[in-house]
PDB file of N, CA and C in Angstrom:
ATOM      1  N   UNK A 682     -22.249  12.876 -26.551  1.00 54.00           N
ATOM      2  CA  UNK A 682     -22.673  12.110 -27.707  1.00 54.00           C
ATOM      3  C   UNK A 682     -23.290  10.801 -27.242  1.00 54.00           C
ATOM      4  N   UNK A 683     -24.438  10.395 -28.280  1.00 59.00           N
ATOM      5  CA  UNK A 683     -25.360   9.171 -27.390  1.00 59.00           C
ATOM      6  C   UNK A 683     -24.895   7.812 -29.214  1.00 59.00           C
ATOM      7  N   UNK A 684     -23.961   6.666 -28.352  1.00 69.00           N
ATOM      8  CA  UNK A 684     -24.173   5.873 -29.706  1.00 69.00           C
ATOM      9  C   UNK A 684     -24.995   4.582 -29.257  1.00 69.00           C
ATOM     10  N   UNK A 685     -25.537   4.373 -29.745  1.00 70.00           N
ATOM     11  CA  UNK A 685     -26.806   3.116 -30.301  1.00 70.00           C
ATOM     12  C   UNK A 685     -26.280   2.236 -30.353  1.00 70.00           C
ATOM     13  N   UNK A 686     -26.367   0.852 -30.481  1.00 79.00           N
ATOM     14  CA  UNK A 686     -25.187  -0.587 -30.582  1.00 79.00           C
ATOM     15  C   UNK A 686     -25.103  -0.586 -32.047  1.00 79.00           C
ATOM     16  N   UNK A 687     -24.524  -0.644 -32.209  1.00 82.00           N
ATOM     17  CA  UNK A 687     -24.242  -0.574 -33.558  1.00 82.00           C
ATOM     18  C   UNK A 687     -24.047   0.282 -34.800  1.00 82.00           C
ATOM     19  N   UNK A 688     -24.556   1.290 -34.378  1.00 81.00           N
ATOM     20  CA  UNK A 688     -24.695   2.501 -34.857  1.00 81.00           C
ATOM     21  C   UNK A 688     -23.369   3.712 -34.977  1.00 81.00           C
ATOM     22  N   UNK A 689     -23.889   4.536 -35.858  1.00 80.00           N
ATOM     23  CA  UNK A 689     -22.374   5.587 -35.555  1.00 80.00           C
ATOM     24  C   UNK A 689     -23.179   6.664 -34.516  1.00 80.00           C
ATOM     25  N   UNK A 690     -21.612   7.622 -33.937  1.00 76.00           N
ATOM     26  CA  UNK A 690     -21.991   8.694 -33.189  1.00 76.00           C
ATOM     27  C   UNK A 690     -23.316   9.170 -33.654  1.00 76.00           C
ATOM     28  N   UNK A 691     -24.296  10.017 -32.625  1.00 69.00           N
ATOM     29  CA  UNK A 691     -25.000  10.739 -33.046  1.00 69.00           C
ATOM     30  C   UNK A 691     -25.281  12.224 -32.553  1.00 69.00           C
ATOM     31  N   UNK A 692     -24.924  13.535 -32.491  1.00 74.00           N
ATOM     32  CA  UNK A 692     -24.690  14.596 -31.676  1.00 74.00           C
ATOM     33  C   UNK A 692     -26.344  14.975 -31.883  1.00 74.00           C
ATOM     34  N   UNK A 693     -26.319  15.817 -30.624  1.00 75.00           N
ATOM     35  CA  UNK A 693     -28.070  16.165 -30.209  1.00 75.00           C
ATOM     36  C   UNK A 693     -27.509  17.608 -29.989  1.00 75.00           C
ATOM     37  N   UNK A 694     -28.890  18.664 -30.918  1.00 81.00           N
ATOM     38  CA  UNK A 694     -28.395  20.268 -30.719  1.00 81.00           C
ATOM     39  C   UNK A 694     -28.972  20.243 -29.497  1.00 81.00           C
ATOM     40  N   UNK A 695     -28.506  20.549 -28.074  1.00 79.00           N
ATOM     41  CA  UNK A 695     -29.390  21.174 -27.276  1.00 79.00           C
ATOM     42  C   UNK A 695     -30.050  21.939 -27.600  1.00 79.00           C
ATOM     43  N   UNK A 696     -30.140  22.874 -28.103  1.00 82.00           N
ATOM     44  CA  UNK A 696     -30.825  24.144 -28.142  1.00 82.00           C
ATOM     45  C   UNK A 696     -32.167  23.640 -28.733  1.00 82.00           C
ATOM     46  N   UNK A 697     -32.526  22.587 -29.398  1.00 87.00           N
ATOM     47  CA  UNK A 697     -33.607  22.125 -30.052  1.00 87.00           C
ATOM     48  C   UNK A 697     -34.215  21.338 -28.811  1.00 87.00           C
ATOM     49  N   UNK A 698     -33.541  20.716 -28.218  1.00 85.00           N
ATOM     50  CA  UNK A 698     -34.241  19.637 -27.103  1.00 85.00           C
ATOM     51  C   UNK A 698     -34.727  20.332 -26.386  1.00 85.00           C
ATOM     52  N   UNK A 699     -36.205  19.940 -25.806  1.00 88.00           N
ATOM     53  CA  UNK A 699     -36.934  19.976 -24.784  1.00 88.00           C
ATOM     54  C   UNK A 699     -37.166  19.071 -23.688  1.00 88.00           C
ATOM     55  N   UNK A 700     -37.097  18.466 -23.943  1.00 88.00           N
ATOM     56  CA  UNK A 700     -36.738  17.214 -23.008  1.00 88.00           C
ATOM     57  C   UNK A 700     -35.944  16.327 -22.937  1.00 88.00           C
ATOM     58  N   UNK A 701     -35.498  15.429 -21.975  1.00 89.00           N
ATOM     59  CA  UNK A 701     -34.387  13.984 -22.168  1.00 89.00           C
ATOM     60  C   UNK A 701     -35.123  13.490 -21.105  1.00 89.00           C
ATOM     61  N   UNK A 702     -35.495  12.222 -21.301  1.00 90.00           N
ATOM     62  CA  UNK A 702     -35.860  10.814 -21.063  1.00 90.00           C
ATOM     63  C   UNK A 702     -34.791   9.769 -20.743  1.00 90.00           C
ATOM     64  N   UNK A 703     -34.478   9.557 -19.565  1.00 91.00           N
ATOM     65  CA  UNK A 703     -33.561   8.414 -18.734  1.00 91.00           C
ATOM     66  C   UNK A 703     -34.107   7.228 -18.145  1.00 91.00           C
ATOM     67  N   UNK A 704     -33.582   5.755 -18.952  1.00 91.00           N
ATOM     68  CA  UNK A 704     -34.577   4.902 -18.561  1.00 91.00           C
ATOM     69  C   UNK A 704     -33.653   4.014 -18.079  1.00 91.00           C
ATOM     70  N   UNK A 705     -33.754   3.390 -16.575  1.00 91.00           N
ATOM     71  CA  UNK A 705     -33.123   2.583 -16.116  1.00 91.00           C
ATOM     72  C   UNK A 705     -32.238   3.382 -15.187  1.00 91.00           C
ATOM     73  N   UNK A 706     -30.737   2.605 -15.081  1.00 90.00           N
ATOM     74  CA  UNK A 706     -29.783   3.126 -14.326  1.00 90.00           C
ATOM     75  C   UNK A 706     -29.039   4.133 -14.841  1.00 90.00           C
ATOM     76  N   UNK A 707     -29.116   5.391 -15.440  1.00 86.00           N
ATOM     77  CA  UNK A 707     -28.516   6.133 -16.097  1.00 86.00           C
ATOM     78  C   UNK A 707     -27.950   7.152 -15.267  1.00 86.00           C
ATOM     79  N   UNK A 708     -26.835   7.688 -15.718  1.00 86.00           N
ATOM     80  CA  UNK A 708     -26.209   8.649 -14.870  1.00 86.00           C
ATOM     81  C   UNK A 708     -26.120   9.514 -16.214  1.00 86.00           C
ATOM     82  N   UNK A 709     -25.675  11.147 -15.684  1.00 87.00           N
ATOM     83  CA  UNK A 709     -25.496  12.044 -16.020  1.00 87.00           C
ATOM     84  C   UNK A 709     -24.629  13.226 -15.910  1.00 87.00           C
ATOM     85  N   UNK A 710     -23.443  13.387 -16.891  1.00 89.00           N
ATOM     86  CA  UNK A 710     -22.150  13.982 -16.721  1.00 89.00           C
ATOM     87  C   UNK A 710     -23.048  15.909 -15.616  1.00 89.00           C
ATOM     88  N   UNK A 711     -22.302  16.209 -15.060  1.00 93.00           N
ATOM     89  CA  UNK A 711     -22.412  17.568 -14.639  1.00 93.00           C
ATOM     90  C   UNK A 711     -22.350  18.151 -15.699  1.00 93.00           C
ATOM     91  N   UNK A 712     -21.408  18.046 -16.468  1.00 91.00           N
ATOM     92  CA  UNK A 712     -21.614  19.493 -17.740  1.00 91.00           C
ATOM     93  C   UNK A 712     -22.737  19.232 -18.308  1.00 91.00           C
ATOM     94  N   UNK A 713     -23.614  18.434 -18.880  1.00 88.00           N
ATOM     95  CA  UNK A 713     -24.802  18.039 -19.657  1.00 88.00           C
ATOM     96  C   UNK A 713     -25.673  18.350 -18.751  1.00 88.00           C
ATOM     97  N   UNK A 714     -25.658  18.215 -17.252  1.00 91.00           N
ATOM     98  CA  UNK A 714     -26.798  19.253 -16.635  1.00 91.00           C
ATOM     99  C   UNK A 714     -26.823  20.736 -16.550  1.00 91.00           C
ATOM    100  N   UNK A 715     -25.541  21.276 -16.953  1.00 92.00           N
ATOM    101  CA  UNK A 715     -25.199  22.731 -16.599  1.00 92.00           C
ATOM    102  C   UNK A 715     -26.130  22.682 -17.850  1.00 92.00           C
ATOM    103  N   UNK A 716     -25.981  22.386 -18.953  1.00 90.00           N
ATOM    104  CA  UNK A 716     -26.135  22.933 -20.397  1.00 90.00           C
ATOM    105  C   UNK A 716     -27.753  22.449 -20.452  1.00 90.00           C
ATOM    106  N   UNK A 717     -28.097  21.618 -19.843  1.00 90.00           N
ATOM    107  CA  UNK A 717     -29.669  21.285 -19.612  1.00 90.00           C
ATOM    108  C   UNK A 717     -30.500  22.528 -18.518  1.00 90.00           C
ATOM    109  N   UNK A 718     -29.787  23.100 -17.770  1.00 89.00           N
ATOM    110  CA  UNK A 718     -30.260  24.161 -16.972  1.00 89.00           C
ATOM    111  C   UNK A 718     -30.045  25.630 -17.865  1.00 89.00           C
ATOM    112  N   UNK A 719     -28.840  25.488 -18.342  1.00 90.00           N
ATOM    113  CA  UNK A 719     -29.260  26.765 -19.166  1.00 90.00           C
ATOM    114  C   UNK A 719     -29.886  26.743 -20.281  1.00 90.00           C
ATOM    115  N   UNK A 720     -30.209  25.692 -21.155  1.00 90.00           N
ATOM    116  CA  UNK A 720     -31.236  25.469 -21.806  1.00 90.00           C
ATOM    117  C   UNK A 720     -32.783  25.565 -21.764  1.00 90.00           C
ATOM    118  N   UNK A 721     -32.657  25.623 -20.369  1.00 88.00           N
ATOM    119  CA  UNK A 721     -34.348  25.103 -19.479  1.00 88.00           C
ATOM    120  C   UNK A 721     -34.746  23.749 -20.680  1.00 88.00           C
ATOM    121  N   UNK A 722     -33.920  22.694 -20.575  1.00 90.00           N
ATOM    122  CA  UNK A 722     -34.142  21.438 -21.244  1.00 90.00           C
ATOM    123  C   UNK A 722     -34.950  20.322 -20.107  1.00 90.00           C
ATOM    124  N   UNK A 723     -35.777  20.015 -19.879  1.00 89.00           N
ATOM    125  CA  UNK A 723     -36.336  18.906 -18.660  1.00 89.00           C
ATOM    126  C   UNK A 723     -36.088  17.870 -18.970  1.00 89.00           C
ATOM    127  N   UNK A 724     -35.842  17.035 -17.719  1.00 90.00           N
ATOM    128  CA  UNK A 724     -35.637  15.971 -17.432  1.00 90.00           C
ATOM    129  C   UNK A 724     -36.195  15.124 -17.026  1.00 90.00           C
ATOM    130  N   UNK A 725     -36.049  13.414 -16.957  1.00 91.00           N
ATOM    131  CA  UNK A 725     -37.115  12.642 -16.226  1.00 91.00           C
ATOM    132  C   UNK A 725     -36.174  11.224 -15.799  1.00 91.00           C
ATOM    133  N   UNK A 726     -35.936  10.670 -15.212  1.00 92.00           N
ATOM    134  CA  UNK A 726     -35.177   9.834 -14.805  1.00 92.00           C
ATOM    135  C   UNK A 726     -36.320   8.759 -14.450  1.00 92.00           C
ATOM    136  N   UNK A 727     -36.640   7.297 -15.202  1.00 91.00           N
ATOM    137  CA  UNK A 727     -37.446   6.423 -14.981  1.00 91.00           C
ATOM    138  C   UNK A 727     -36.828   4.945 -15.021  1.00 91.00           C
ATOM    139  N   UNK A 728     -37.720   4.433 -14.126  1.00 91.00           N
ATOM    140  CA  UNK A 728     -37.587   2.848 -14.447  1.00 91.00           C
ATOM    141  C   UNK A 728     -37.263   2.216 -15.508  1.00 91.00           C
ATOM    142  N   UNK A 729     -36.694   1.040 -15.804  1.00 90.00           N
ATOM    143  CA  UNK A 729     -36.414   0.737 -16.864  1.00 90.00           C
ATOM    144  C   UNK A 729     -37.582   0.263 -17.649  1.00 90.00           C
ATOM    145  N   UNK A 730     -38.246  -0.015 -17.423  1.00 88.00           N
ATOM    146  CA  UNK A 730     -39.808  -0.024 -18.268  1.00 88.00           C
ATOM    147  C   UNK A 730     -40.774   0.882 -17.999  1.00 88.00           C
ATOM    148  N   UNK A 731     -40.418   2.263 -17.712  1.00 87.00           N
ATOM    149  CA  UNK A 731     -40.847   3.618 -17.698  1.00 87.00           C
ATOM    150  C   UNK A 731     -42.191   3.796 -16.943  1.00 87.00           C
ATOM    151  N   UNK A 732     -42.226   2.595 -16.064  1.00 87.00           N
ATOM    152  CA  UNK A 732     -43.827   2.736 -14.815  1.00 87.00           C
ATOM    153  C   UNK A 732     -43.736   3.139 -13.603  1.00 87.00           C
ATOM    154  N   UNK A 733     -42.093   3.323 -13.424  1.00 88.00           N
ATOM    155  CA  UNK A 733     -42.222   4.704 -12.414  1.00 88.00           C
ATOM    156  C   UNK A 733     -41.108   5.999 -12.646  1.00 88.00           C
ATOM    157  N   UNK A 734     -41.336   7.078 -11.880  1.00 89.00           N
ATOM    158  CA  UNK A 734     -40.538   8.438 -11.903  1.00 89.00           C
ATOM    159  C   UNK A 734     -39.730   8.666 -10.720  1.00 89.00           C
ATOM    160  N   UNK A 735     -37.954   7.933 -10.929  1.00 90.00           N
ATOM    161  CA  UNK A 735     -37.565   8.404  -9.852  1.00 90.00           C
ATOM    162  C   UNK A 735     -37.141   9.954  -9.577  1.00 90.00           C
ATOM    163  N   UNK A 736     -37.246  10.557 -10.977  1.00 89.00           N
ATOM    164  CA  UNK A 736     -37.161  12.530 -10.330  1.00 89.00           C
ATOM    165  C   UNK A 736     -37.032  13.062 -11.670  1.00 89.00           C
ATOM    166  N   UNK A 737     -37.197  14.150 -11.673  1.00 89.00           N
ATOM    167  CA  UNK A 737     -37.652  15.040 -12.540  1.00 89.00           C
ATOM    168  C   UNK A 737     -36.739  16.098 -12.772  1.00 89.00           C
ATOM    169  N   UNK A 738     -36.109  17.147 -13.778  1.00 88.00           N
ATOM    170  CA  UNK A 738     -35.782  18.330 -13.974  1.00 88.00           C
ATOM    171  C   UNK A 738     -36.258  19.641 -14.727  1.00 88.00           C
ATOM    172  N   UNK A 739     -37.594  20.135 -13.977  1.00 86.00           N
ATOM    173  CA  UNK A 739     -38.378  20.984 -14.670  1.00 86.00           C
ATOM    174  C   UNK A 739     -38.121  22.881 -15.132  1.00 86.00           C
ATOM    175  N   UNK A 740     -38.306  22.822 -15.758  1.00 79.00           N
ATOM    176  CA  UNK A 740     -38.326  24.735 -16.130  1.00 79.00           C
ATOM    177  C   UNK A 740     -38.651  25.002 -15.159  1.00 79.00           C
ATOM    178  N   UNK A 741     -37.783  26.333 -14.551  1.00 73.00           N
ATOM    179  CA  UNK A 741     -38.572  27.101 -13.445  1.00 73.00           C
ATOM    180  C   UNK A 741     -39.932  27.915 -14.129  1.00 73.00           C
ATOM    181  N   UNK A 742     -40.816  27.938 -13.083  1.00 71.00           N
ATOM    182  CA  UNK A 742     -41.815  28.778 -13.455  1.00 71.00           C
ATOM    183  C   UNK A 742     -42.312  29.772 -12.175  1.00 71.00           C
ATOM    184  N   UNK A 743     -42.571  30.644 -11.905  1.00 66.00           N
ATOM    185  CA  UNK A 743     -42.144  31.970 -11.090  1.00 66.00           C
ATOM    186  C   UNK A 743     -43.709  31.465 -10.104  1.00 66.00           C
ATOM    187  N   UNK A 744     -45.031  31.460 -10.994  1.00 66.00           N
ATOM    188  CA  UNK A 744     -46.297  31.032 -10.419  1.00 66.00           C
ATOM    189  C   UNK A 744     -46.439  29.400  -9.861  1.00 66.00           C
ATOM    190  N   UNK A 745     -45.615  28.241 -10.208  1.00 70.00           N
ATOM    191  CA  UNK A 745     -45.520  27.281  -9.731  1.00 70.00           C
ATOM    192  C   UNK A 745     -44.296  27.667  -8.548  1.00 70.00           C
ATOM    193  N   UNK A 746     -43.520  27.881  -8.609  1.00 71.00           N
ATOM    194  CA  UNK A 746     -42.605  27.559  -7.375  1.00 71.00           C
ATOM    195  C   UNK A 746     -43.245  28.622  -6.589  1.00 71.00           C
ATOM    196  N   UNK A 747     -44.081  29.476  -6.633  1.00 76.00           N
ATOM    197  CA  UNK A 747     -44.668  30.369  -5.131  1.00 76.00           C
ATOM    198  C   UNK A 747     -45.642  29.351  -4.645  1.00 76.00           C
ATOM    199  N   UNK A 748     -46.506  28.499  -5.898  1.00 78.00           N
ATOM    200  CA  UNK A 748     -47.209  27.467  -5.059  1.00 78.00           C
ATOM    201  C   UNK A 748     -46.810  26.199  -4.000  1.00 78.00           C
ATOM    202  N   UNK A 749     -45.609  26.043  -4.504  1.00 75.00           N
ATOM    203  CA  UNK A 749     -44.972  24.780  -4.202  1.00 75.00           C
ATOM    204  C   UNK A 749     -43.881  25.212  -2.795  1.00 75.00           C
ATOM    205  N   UNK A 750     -43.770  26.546  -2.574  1.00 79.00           N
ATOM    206  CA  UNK A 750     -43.193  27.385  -1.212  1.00 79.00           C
ATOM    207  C   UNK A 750     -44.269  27.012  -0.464  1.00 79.00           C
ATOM    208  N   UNK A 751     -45.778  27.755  -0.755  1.00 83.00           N
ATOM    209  CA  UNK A 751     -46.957  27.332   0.132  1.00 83.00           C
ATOM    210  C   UNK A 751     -47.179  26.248   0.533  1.00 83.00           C
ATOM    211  N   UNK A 752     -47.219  25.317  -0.270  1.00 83.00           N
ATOM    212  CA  UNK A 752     -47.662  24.030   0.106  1.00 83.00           C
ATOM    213  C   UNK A 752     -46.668  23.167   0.985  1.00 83.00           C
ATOM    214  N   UNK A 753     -45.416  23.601   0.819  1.00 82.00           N
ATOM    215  CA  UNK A 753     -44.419  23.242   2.022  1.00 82.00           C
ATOM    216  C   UNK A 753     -44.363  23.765   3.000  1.00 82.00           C
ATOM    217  N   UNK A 754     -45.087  25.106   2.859  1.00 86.00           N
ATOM    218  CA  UNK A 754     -45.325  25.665   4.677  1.00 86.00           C
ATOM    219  C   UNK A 754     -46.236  25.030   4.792  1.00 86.00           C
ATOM    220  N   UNK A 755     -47.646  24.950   4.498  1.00 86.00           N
ATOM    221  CA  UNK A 755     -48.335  24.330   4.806  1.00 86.00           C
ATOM    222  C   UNK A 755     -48.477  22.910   5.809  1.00 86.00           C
ATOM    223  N   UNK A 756     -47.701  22.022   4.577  1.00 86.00           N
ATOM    224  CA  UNK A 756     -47.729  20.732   5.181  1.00 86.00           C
ATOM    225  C   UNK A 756     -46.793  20.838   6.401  1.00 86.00           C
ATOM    226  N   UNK A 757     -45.796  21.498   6.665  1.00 88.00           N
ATOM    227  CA  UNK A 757     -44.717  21.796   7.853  1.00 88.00           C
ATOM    228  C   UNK A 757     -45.889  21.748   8.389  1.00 88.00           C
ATOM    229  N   UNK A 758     -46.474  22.352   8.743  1.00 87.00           N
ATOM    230  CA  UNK A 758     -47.186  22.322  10.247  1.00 87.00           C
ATOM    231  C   UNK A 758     -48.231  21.003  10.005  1.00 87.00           C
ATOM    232  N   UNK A 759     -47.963  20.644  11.620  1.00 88.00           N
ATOM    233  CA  UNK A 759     -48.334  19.093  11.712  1.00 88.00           C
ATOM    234  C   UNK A 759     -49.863  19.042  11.705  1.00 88.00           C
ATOM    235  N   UNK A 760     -50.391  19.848  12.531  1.00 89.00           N
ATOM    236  CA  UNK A 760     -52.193  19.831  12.391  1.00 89.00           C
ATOM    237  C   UNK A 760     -52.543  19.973  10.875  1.00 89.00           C
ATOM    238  N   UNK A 761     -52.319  20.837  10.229  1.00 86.00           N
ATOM    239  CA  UNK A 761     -52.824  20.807   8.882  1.00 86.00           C
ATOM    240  C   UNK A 761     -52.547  19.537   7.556  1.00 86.00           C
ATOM    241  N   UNK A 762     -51.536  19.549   8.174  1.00 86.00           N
ATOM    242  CA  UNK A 762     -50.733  17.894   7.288  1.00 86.00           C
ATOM    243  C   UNK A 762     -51.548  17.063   7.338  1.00 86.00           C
ATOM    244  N   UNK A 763     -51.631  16.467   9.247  1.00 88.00           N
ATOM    245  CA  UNK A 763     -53.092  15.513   9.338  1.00 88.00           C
ATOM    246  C   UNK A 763     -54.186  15.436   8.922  1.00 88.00           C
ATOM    247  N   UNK A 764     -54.372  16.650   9.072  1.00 88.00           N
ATOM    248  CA  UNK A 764     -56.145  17.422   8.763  1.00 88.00           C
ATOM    249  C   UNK A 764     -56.309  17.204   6.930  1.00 88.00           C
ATOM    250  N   UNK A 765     -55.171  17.253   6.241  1.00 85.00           N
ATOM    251  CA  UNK A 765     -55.491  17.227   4.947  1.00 85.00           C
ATOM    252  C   UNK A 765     -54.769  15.578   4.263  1.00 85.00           C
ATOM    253  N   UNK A 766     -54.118  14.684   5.563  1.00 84.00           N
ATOM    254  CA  UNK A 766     -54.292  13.278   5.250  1.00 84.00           C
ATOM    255  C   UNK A 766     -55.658  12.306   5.499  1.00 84.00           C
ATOM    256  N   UNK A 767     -56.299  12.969   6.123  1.00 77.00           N
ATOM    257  CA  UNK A 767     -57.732  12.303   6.636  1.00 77.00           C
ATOM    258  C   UNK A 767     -58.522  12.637   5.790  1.00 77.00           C
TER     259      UNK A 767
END
């Protein structure tokens, strides 16, 4: 449950959420990530004035994570890493 200053409780259906937005120093119980993973609910963990992304919790997607396997072999090898920092 998320309460507001002043405000009463307010309960959130997961099943409706698509996303949650974390701004600042926020932490996050383990059970609310279990229930965010079986939801495929995403996540974003940001600065407190939301101008940077310290990490993310995205839907798997079957065609992005075969890309994102490649591109970590890829960059593993050191000639090509260079070759595509220059």
């Amino acid at each position: 449950a998320y309460v507001p200053a002043g405000e009463d409780e307010m309960r959130l259906d997961v099943g409706a959420l698509r996303a949650v937005y974390c701004y600042g120093p926020v932490s996050v119980m383990a059970e609310a990530l279990r229930l965010m993973f079986e939801q495929e609910v995403e996540g974003a963990w940001l600065s407190s004035d939301g101008s940077r992304c310290w990490g993310r919790l995205v839907r798997p997607s079957p065609s992005w994570t075969a890309l994102r396997i490649l591109q970590h072999r890829a960059m593993a090898d050191r000639p090509t890493a260079q070759a595509w920092a220059t």
